[in-house]
Tab-separated table of C-alpha atoms and ligand atoms in Angstrom:
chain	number	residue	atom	x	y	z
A	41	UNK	CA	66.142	-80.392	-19.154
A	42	UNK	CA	65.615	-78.744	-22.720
A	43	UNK	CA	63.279	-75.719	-23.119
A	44	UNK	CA	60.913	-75.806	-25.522
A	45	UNK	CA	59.083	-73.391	-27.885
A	46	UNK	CA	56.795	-73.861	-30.188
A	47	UNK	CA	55.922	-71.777	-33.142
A	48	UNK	CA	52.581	-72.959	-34.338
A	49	UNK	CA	51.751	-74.857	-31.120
A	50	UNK	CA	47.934	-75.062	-32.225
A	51	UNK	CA	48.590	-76.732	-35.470
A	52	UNK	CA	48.782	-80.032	-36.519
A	53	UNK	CA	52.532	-80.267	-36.112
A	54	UNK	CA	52.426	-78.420	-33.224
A	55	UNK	CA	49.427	-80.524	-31.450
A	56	UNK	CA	51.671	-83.683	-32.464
A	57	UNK	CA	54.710	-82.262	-31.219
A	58	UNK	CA	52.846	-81.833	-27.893
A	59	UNK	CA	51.903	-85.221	-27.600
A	60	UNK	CA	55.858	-86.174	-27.570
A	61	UNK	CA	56.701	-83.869	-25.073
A	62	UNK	CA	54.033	-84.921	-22.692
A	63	UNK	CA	55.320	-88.432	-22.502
A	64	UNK	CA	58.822	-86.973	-21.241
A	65	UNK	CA	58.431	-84.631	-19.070
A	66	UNK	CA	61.548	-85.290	-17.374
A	67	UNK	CA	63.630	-84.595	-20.644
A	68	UNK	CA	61.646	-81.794	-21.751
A	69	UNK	CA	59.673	-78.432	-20.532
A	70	UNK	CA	57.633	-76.033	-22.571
A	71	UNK	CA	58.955	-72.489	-22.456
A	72	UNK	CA	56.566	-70.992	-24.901
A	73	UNK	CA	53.579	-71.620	-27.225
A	74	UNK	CA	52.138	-69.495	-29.989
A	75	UNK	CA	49.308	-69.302	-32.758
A	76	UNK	CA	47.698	-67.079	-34.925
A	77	UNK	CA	44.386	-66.600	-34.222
A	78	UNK	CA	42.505	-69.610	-31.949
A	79	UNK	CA	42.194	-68.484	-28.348
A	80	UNK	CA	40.337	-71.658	-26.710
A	81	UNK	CA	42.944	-74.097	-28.135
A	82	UNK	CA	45.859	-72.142	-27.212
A	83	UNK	CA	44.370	-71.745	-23.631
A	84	UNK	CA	43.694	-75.668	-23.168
A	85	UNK	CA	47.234	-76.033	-24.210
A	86	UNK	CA	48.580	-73.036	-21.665
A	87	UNK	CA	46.568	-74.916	-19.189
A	88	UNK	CA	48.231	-78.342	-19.730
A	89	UNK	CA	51.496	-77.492	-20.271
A	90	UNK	CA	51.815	-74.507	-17.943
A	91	UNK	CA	54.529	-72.610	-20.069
A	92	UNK	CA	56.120	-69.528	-19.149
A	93	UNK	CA	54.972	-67.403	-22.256
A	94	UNK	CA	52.414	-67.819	-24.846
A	95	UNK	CA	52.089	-65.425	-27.927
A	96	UNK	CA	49.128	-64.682	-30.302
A	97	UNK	CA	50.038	-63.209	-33.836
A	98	UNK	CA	46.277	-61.280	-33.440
A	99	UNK	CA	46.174	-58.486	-31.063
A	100	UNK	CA	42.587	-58.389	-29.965
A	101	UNK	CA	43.291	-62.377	-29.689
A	102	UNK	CA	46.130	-62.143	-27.503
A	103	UNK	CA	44.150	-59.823	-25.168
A	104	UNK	CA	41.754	-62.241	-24.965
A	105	UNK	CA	43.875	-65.157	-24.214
A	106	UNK	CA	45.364	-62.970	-21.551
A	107	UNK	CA	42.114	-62.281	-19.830
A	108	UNK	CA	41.039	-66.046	-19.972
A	109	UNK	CA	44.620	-66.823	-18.339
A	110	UNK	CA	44.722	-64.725	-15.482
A	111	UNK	CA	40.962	-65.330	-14.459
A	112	UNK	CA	42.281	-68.678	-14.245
A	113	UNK	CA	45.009	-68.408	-11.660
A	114	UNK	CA	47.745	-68.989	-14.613
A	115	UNK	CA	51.285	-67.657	-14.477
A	116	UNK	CA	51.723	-67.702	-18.206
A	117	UNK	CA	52.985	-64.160	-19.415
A	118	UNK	CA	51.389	-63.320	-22.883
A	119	UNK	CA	53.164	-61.468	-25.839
A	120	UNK	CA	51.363	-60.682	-29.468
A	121	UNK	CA	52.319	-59.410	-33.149
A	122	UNK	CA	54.717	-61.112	-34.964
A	123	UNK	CA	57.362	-58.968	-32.127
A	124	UNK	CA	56.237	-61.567	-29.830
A	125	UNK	CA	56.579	-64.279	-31.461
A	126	UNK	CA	60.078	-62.935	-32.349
A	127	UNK	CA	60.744	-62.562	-28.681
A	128	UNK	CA	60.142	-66.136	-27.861
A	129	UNK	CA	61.797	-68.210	-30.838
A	130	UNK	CA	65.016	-65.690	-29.835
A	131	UNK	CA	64.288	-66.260	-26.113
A	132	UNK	CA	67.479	-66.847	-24.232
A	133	UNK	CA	66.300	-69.485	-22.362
A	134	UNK	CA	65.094	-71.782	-25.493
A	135	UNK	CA	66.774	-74.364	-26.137
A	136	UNK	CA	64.608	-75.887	-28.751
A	137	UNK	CA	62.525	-73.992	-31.365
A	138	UNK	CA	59.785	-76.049	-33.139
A	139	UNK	CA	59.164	-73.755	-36.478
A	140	UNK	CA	55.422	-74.877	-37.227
A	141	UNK	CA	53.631	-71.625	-38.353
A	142	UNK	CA	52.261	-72.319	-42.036
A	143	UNK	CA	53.495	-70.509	-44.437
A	144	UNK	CA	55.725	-66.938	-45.005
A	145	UNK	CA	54.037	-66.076	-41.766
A	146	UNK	CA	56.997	-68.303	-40.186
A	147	UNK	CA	59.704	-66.923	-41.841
A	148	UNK	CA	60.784	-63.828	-38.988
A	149	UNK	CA	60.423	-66.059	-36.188
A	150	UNK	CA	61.907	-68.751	-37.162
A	151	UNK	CA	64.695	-66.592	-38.760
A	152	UNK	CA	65.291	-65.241	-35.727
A	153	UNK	CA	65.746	-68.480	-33.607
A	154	UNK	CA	68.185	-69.173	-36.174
A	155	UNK	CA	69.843	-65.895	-35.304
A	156	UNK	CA	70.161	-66.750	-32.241
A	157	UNK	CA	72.052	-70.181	-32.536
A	158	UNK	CA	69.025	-72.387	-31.373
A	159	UNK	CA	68.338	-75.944	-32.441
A	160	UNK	CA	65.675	-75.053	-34.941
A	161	UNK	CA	63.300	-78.009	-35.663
A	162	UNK	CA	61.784	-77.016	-39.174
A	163	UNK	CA	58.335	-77.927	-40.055
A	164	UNK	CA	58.014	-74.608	-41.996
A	165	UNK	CA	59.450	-75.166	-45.234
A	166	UNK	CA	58.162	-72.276	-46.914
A	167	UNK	CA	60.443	-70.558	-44.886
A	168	UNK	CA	63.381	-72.127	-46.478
A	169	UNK	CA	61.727	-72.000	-49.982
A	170	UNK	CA	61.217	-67.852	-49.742
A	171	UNK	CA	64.681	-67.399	-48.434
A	172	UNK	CA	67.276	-70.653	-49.584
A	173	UNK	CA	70.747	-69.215	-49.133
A	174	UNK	CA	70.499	-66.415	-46.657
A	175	UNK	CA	69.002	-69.354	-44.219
A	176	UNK	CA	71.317	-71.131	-45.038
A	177	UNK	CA	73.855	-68.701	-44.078
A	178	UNK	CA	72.774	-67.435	-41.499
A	179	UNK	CA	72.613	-71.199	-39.794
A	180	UNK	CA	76.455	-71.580	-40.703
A	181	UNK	CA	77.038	-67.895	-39.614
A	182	UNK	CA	75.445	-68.507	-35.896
A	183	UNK	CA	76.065	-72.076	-35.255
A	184	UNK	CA	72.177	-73.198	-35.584
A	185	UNK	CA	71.269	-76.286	-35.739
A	186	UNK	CA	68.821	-77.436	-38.040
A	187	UNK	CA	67.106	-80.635	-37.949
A	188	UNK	CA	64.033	-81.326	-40.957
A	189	UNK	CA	60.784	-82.312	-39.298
A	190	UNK	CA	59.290	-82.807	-42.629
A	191	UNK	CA	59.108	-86.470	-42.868
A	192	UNK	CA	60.807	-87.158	-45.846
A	193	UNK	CA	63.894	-84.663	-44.905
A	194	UNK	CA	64.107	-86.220	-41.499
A	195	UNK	CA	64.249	-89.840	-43.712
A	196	UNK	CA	66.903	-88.413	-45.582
A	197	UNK	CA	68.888	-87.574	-42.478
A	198	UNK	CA	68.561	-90.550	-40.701
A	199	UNK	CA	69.868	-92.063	-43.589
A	200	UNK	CA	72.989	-90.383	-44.335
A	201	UNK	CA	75.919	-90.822	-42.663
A	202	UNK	CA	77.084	-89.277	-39.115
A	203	UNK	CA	80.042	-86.420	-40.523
A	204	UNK	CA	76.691	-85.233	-43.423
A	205	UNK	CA	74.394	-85.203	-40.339
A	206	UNK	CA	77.028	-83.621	-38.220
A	207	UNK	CA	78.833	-81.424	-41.027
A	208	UNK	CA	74.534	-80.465	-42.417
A	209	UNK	CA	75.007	-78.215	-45.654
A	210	UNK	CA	78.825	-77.680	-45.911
A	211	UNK	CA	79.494	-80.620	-47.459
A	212	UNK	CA	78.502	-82.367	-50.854
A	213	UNK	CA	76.710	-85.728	-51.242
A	214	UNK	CA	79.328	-87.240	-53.719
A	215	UNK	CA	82.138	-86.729	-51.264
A	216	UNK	CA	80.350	-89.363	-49.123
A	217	UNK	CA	79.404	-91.865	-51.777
A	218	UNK	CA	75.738	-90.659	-51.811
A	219	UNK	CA	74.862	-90.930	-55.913
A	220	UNK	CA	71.108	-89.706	-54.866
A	221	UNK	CA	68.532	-88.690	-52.933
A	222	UNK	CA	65.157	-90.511	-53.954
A	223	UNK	CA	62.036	-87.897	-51.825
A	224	UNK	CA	58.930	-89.850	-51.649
A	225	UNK	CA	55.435	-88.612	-52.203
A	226	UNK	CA	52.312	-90.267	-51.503
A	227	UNK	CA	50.884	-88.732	-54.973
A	228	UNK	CA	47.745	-86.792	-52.841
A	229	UNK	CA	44.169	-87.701	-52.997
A	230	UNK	CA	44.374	-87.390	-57.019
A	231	UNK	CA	46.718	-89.607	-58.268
A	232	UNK	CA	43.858	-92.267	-59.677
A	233	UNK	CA	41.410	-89.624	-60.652
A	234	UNK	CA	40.601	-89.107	-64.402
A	235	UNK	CA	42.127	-85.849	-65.510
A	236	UNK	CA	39.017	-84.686	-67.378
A	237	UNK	CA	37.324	-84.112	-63.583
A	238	UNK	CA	40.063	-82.131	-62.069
A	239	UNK	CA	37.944	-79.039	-62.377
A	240	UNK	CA	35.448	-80.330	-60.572
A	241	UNK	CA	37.490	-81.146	-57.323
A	242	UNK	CA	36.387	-79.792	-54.671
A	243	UNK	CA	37.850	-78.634	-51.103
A	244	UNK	CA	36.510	-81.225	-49.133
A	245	UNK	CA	37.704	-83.814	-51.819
A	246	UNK	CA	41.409	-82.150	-51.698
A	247	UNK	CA	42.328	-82.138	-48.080
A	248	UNK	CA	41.130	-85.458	-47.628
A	249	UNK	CA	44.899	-87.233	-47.476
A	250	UNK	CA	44.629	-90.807	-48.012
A	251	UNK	CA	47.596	-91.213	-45.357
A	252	UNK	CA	48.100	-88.063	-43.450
A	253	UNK	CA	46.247	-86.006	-41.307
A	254	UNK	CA	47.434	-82.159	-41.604
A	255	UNK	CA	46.926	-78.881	-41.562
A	256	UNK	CA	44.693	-77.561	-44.699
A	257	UNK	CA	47.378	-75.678	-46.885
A	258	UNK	CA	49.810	-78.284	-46.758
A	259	UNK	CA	47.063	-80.856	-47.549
A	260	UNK	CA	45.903	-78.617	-51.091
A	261	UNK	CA	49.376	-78.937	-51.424
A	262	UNK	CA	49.867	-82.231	-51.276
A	263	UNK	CA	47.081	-82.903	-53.754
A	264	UNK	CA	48.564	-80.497	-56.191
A	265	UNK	CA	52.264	-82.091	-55.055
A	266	UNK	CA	53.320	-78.319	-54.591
A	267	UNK	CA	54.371	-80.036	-51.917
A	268	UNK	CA	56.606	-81.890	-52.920
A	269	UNK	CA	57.551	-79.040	-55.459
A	270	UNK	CA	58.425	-77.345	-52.545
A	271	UNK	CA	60.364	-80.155	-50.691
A	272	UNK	CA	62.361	-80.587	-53.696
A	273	UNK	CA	63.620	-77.110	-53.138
A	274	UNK	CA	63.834	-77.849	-49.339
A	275	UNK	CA	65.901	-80.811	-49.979
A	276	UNK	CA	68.763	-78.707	-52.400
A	277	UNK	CA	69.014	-76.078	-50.070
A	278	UNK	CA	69.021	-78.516	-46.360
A	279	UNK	CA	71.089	-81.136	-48.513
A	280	UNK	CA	73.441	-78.913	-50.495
A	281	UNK	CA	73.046	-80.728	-53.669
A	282	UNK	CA	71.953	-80.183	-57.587
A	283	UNK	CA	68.587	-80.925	-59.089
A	284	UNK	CA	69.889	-83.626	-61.019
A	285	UNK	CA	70.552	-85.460	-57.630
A	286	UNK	CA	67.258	-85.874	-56.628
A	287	UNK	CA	64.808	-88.101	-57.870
A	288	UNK	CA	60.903	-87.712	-56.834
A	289	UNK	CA	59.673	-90.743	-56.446
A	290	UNK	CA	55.721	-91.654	-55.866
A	291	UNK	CA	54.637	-94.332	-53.164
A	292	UNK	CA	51.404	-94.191	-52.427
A	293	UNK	CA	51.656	-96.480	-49.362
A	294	UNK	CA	53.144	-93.940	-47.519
A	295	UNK	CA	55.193	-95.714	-45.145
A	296	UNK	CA	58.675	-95.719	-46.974
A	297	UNK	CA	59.544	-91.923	-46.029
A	298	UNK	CA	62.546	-90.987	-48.703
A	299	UNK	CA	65.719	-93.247	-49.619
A	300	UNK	CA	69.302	-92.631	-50.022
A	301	UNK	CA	70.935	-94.298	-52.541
A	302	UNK	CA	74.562	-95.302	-52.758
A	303	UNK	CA	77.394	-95.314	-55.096
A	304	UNK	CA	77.775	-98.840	-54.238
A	305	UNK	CA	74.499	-100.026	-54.715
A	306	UNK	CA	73.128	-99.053	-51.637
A	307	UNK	CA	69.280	-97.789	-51.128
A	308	UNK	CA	68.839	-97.137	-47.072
A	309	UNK	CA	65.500	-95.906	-46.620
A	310	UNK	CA	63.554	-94.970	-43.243
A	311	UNK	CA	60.090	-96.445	-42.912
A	312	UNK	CA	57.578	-95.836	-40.351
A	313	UNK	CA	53.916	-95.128	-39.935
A	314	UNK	CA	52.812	-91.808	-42.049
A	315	UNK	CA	52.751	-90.028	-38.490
A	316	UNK	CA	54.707	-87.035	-37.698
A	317	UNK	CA	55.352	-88.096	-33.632
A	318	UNK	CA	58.439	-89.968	-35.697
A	319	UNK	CA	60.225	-87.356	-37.076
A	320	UNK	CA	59.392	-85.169	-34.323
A	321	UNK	CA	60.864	-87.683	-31.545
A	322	UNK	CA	63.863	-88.352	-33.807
A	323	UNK	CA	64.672	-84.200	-34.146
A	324	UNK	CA	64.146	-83.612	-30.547
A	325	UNK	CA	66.029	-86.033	-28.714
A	326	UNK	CA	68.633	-86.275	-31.522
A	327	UNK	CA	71.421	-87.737	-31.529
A	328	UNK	CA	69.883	-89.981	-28.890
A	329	UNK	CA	66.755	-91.898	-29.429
A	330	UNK	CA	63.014	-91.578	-27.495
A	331	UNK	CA	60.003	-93.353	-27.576
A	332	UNK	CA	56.944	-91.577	-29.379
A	333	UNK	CA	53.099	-92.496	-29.190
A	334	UNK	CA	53.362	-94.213	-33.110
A	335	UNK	CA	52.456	-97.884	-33.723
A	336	UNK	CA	55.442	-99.897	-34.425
A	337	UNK	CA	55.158	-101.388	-38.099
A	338	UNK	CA	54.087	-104.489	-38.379
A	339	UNK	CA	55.225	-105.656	-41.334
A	340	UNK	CA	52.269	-109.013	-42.266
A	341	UNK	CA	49.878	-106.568	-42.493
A	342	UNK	CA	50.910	-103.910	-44.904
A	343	UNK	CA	50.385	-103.544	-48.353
A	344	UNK	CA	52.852	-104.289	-50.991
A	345	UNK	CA	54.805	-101.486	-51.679
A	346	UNK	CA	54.543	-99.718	-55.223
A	347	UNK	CA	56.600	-96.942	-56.820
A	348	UNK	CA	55.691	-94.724	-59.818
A	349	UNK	CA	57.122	-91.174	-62.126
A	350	UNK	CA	55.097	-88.311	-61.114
A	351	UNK	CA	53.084	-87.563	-64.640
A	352	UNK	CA	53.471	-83.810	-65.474
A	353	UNK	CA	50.106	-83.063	-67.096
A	354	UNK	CA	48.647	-84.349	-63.142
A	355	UNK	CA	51.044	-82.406	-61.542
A	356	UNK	CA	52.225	-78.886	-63.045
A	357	UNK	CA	52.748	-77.325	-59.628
A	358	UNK	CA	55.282	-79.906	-59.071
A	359	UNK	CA	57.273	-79.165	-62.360
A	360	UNK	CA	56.859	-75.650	-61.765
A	361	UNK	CA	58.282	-75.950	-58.419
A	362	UNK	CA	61.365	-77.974	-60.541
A	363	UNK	CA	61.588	-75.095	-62.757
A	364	UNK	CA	61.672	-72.184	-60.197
A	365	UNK	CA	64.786	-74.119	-58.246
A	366	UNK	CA	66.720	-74.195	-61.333
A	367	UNK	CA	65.868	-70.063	-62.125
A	368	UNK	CA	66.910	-68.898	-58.664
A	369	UNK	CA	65.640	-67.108	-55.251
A	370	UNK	CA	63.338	-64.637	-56.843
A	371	UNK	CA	61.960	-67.612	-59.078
A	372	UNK	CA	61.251	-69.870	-55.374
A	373	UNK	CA	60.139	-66.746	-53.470
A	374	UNK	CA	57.700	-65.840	-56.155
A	375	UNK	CA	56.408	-69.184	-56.542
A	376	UNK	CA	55.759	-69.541	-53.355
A	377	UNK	CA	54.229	-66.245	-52.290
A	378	UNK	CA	52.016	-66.614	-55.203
A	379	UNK	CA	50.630	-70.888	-54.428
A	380	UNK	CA	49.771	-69.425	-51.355
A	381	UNK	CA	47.492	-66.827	-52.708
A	382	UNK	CA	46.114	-69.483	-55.146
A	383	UNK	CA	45.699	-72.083	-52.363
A	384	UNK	CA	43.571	-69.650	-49.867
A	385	UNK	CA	41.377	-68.800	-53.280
A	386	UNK	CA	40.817	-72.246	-53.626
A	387	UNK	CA	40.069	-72.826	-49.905
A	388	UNK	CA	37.464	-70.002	-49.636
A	389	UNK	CA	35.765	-71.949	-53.065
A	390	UNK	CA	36.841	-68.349	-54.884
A	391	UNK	CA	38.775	-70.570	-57.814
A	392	UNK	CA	38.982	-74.032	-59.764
A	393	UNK	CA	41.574	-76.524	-58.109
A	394	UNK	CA	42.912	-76.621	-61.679
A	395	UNK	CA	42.907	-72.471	-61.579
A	396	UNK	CA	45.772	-73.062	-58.665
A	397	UNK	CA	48.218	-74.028	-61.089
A	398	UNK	CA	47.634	-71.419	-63.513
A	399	UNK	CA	47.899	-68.836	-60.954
A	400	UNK	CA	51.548	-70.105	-60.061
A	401	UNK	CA	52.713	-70.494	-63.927
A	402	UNK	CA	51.294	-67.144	-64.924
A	403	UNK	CA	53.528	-65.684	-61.432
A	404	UNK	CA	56.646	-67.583	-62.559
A	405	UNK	CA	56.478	-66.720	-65.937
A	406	UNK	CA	56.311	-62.647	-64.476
A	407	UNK	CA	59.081	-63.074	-61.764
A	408	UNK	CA	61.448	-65.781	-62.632
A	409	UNK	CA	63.964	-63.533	-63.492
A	410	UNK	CA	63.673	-61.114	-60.477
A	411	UNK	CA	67.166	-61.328	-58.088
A	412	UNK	CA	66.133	-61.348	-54.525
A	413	UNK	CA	69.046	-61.991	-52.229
A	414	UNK	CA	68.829	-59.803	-49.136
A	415	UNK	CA	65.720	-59.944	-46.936
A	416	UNK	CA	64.534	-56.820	-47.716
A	417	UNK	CA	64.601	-57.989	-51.402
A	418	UNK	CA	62.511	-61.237	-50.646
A	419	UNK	CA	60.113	-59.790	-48.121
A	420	UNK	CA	59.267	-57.111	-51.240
A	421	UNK	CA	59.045	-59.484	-53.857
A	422	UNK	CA	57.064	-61.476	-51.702
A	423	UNK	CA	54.776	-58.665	-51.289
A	424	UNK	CA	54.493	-58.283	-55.046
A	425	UNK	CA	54.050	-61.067	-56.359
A	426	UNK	CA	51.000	-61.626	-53.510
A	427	UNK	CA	49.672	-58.163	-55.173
A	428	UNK	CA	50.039	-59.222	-58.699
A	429	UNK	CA	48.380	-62.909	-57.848
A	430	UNK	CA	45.255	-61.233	-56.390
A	431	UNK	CA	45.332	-59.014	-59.658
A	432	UNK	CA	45.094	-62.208	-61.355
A	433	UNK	CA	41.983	-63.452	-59.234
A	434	UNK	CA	40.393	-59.999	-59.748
A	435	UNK	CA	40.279	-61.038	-63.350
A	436	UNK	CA	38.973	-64.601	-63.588
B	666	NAD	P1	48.233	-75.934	-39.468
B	666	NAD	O1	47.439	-75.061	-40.358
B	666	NAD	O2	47.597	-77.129	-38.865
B	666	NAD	O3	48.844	-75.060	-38.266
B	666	NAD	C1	49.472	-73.837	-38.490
B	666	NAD	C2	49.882	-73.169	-37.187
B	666	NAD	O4	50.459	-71.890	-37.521
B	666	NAD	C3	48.716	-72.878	-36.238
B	666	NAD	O5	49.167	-72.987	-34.918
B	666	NAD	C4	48.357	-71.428	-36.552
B	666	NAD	O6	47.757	-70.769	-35.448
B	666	NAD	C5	49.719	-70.850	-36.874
B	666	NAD	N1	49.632	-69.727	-37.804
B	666	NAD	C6	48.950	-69.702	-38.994
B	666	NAD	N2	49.065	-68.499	-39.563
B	666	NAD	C7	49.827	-67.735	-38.732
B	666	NAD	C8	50.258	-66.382	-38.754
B	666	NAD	N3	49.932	-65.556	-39.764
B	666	NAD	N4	51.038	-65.947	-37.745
B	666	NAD	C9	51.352	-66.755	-36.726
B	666	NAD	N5	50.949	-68.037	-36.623
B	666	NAD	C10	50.200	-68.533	-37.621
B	666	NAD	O7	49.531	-76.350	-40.304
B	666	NAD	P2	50.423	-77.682	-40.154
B	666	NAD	O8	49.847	-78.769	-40.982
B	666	NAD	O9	50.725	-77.953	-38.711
B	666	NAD	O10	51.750	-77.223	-40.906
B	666	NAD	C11	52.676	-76.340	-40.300
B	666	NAD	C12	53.946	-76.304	-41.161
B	666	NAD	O11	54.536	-77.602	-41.120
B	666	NAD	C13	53.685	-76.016	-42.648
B	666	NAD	O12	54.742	-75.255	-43.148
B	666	NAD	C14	53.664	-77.388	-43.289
B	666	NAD	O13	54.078	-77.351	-44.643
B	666	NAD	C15	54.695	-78.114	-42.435
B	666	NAD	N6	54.496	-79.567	-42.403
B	666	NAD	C16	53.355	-80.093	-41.898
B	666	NAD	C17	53.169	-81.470	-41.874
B	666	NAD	C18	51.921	-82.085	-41.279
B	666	NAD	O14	51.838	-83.309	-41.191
B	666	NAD	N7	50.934	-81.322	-40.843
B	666	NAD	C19	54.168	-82.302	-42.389
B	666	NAD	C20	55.325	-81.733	-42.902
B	666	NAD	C21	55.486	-80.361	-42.893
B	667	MG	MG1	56.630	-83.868	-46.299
């Protein structure tokens, strides 16, 4: 029986990851669930899947939560502040940590699951954007293991051979015939559009995904393909490789996830349904196999399958992103810290879609050159560059 705990639990990943575990509950039990903010979601959740501990980043929501728990009969012991949600991913008795928060938000937590030699299921790739190396590190240092639950990571895996999935990081692609990595995008919402209307976007235009359903940062993202901006960084630091051996690729069908191409000839992609139960069922039960709640393919009734460059003047966020991994830490931890400024101003309707962008460059540009290699270093330059994007905003 593997514990469970999941960081993010009321999320989209962590909703979906929910739905795998309650169709084996003889493999699996929940240990812990946490969320930032929404009470009567956590509590349905606490109520299904009986956990041990539940955390709420918010105080006052915690308290609540607590109150609603023990007037019904529940057991479940809550914790709050980002200390408890640092208590549970470190837990002794996890086995499993599901890293699902959105955003820098996720970085302590799951940080310290990885601290404490769990197998860390990463959703949270901004995580790994703010902080590269030291994660990196620190999962060699304490004998973590990491499995990507971001779809096209988790492709990549499953297509690379058993000593790179065993040996992660610590070795190089060439020394196991890999020439690239090909990361497939979907192209987001925007990828017919005319240019000349990308001001005019609005919210409810942008986080409707033609293929996915998720969470609302990650789905601004995707239109922008900051996204995949940010999975290209993702993929050099989880795959230990250059820039030159990756290759975005756009498919807008959705269902091939990311290739691996060989020095033979070789492509071996992984295809399934654009639905996150996949990758989630492959990381948990891995190396074995389980069943998940997705559709099998059927392969008479999809659509042909078309691939196409990603065009820069559509995308800047995603050559931005490009740029930033070949300047360094402080370049990825600004660019980062600042899209997700940029991305809440666009949420709340307080900037342009095409503003987003410009908010990023105008960061880069400012902090490219900053070194940030110790936490302390990228939790302050994080803090910064947040300060000197909401400057920015001040003066639109
Ligand atoms: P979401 O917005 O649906 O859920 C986010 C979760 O994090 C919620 O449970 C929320 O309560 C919690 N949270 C938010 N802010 C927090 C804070 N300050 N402190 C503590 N908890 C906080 O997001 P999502 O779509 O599930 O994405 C989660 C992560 O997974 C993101 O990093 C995203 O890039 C990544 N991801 C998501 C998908 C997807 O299909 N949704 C696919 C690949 C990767
Ligand atoms: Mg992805």
């Amino acid at each position: 029986m593997k514990h469970v705990v999941i960081l993010g639990a009321t999320g989209s990943i962590g909703c979906s990851t929910l739905s795998v575990l309650a169709a084996h509950p003889d493999r699996f039990r929940v240990l812990a669930l946490t969320a930032a903010t929404g009470v009567d979601k956590l509590f349905a959740q606490c109520q299904q899947f009986t956990p041990r501990f539940a955390a709420m980043q918010d105080p006052a929501a915690a308290l609540l939560l607590q109150k609603k728990l023990k007037d019904a009969g529940s057991a479940t012991e809550v914790l709050s502040g980002t200390e408890g949600l640092v208590a549970l991913a470190a837990h002794p008795q996890a086995d499993i940590v599901m890293a699902a928060i959105v955003g820098a938000a996720g970085l302590l937590p799951t940080l310290a699951a990885v601290e404490q030699g769990k197998t860390v299921l990463l959703a949270n790739k901004e995580a790994l954007v703010m902080t590269g190396e030291l994660f990196m590190q620190k999962v060699a240092k304490h004998g973590a293991t990491l499995l990507p639950i971001d779809s096209e990571h988790n492709a990549i895996f499953q297509c690379l051979p058993l000593p790179m999935q065993q040996a992660g990081h610590l070795t190089r692609l060439s020394e196991h015939g890999i020439s690239r990595l090909l990361l497939t995008g979907s192209g987001g919402p925007f990828l017919n559009r005319p240019l000349d209307s990308f001001a005019q976007i609005t919210v409810a235009e942008a986080v409707a995904h033609p293929n996915w359903t998720m969470g609302q940062k990650i789905s601004v993202d995707s239109a922008t393909m900051m996204n995949k901006g940010l999975e290209f960084i993702e993929a050099r630091w989880l795959f230990n490789c250059a820039a030159a051996d990756i290759q975005v690729v756009i498919h807008p069908q959705s269902i091939i996830h990311s290739m691996v191409q060989y020095t033979d000839g070789s492509v071996l992609a992984q295809l399934g349904q654009p639905d996150m139960r996949t990758p989630i069922a492959h990381a948990l039960a891995f190396p074995e196999r389980i069943s998940s709640p997705v559709q099998p393919l059927d392969f008479f009734t999809l659509q042909s399958f078309t691939f196409k460059q990603p065009e820069a003047a559509r995308y800047p966020n995603l050559y931005l992103a490009m740029a930033a991994s070949a300047a360094g830490q402080g370049a990825t931890t600004a660019l980062n810290a600042a899209n997700e400024v940029a991305v809440a101003a666009f949420l709340t309707e307080k900037i342009a879609f095409t503003t987003i962008s410009k908010i990023n460059e105008q960061c880069l540009n400012y902090f490219q050159s900053y070194q940030a290699s110790s936490l302390d270093d990228i939790l302050a330059l994080d803090a910064e560059t947040r300060a000197y994007a909401r400057q920015l905003l001040g003066m639109l």
